[in-house]
mmCIF file with all atom_site columns, C-alpha atoms in Angstrom:
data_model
loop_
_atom_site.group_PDB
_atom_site.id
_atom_site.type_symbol
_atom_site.label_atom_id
_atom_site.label_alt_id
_atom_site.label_comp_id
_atom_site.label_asym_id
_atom_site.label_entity_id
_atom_site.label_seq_id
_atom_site.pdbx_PDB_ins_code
_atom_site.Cartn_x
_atom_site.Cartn_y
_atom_site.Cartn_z
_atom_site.occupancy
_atom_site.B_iso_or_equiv
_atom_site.pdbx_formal_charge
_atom_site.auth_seq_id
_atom_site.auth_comp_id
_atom_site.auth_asym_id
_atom_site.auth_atom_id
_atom_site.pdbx_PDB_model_num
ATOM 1  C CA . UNK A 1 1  ? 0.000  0.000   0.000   1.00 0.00 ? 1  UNK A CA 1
ATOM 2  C CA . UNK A 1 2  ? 3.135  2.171   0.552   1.00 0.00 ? 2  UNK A CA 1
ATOM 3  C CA . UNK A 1 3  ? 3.916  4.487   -2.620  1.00 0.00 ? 3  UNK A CA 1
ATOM 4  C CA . UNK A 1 4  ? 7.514  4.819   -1.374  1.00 0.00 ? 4  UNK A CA 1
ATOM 5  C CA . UNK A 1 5  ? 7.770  0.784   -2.361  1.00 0.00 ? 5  UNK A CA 1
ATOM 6  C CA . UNK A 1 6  ? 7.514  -1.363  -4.782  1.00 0.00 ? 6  UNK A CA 1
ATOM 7  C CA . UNK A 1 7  ? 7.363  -5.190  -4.725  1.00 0.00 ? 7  UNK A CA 1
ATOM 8  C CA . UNK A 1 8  ? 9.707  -6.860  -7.949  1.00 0.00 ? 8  UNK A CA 1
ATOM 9  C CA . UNK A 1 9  ? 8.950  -9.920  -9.115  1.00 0.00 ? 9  UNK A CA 1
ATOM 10 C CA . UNK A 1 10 ? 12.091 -11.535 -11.126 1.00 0.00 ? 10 UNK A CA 1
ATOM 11 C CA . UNK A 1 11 ? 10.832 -14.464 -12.419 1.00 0.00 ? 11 UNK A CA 1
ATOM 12 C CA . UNK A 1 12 ? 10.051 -15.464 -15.866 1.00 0.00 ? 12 UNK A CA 1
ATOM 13 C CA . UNK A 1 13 ? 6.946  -13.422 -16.798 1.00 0.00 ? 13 UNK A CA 1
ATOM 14 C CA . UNK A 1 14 ? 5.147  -16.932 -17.673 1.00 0.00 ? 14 UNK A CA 1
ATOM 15 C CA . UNK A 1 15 ? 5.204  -17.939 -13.883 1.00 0.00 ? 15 UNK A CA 1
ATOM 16 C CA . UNK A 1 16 ? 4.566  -14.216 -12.751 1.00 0.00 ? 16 UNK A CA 1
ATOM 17 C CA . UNK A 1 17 ? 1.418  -14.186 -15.362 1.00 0.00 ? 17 UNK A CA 1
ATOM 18 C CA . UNK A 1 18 ? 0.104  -17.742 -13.583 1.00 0.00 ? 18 UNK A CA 1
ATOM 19 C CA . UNK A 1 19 ? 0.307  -16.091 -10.171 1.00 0.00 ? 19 UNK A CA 1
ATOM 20 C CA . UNK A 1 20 ? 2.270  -13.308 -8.502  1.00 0.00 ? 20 UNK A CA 1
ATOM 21 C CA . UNK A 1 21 ? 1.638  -10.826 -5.120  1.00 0.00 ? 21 UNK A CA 1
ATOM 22 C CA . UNK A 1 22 ? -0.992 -8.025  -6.323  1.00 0.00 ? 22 UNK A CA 1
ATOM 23 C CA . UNK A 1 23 ? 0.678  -4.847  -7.167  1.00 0.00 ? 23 UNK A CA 1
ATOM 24 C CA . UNK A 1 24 ? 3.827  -6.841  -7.866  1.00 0.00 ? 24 UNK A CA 1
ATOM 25 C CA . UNK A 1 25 ? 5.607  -5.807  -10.606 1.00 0.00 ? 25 UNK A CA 1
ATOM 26 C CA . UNK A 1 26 ? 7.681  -8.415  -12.742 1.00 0.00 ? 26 UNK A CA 1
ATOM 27 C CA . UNK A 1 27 ? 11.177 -7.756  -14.201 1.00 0.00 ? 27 UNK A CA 1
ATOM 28 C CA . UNK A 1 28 ? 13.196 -10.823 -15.014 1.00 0.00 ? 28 UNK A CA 1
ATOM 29 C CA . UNK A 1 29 ? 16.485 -10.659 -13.946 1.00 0.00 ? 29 UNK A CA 1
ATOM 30 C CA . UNK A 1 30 ? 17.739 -11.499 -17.316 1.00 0.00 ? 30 UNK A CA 1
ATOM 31 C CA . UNK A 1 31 ? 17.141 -8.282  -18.520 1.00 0.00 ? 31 UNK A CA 1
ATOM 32 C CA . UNK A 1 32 ? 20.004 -6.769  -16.147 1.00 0.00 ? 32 UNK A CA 1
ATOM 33 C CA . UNK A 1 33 ? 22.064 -8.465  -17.992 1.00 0.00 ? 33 UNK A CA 1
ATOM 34 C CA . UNK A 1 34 ? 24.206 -8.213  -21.739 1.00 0.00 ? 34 UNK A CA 1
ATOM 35 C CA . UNK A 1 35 ? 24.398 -11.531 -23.735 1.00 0.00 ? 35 UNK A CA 1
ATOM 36 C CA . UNK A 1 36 ? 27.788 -12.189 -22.254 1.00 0.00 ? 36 UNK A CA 1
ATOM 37 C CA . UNK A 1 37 ? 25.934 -12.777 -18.793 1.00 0.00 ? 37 UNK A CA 1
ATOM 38 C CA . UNK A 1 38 ? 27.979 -9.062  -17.789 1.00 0.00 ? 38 UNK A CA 1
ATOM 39 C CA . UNK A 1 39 ? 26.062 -6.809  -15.804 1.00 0.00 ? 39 UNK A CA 1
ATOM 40 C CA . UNK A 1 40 ? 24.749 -3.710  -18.273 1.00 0.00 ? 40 UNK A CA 1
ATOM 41 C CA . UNK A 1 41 ? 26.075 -0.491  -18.137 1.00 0.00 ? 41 UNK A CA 1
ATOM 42 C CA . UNK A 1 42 ? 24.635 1.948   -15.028 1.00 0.00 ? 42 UNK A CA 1
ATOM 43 C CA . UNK A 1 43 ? 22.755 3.688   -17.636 1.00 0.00 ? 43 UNK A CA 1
ATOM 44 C CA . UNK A 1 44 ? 21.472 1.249   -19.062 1.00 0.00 ? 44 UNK A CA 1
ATOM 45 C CA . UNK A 1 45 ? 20.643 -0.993  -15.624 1.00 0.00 ? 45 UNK A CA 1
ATOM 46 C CA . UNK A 1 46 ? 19.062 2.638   -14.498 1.00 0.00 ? 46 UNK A CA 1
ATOM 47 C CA . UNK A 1 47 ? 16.897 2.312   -17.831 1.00 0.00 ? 47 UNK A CA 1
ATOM 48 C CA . UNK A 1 48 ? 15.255 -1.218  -17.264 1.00 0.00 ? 48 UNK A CA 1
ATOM 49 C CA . UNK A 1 49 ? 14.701 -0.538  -13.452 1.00 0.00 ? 49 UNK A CA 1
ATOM 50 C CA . UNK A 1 50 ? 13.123 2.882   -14.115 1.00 0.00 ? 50 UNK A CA 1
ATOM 51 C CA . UNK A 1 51 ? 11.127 1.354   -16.700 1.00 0.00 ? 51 UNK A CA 1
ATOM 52 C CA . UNK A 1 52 ? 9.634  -1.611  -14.424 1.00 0.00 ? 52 UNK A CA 1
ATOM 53 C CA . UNK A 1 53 ? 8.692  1.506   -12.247 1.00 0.00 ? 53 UNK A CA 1
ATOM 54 C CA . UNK A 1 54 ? 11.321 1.171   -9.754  1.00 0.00 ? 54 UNK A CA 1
ATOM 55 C CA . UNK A 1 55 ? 12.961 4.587   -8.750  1.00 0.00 ? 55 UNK A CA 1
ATOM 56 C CA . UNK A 1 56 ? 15.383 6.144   -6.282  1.00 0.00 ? 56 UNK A CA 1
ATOM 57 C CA . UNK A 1 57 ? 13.235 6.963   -3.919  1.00 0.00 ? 57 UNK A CA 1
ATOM 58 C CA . UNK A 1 58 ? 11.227 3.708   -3.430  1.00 0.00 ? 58 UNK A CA 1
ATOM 59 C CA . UNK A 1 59 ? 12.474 1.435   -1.563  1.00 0.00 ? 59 UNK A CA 1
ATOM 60 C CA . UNK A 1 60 ? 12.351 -1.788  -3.263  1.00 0.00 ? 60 UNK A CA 1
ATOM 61 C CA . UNK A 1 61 ? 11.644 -5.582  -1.972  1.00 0.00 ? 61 UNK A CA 1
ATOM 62 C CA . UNK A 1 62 ? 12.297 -8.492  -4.201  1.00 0.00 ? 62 UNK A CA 1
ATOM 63 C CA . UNK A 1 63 ? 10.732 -12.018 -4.737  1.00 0.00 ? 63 UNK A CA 1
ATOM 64 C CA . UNK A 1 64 ? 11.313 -14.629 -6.994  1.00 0.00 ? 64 UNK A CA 1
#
């Protein structure tokens, strides 16, 4: 219920689509990541996580 949170899901959107926590919000954890299984850049890692919704000043709490 807290706007300064946000709940990430990083499972494969399949199993987050079957059943997840409500307000949940799903961002596989492959998508932090470049083909060579290297973190992205910060820019780019900034990009995908402000994207899912998940900013600065929320504090964020993570499932899988």
């Amino acid at each position: 219920k807290d706007s300064d949170h946000i709940l990430l899901d990083s499972r494969f959107s399949e199993d987050f689509d079957h059943h997840h926590i409500p307000k949940s919000v799903n961002l596989h954890y492959k998508r932090l990541l470049n083909k060579n299984r290297t973190f992205k850049s910060p820019e780019e890692l900034e990009k995908v996580f402000s994207d899912a919704g998940v900013t600065k000043d929320k504090k964020v709490i993570v499932t899988c």
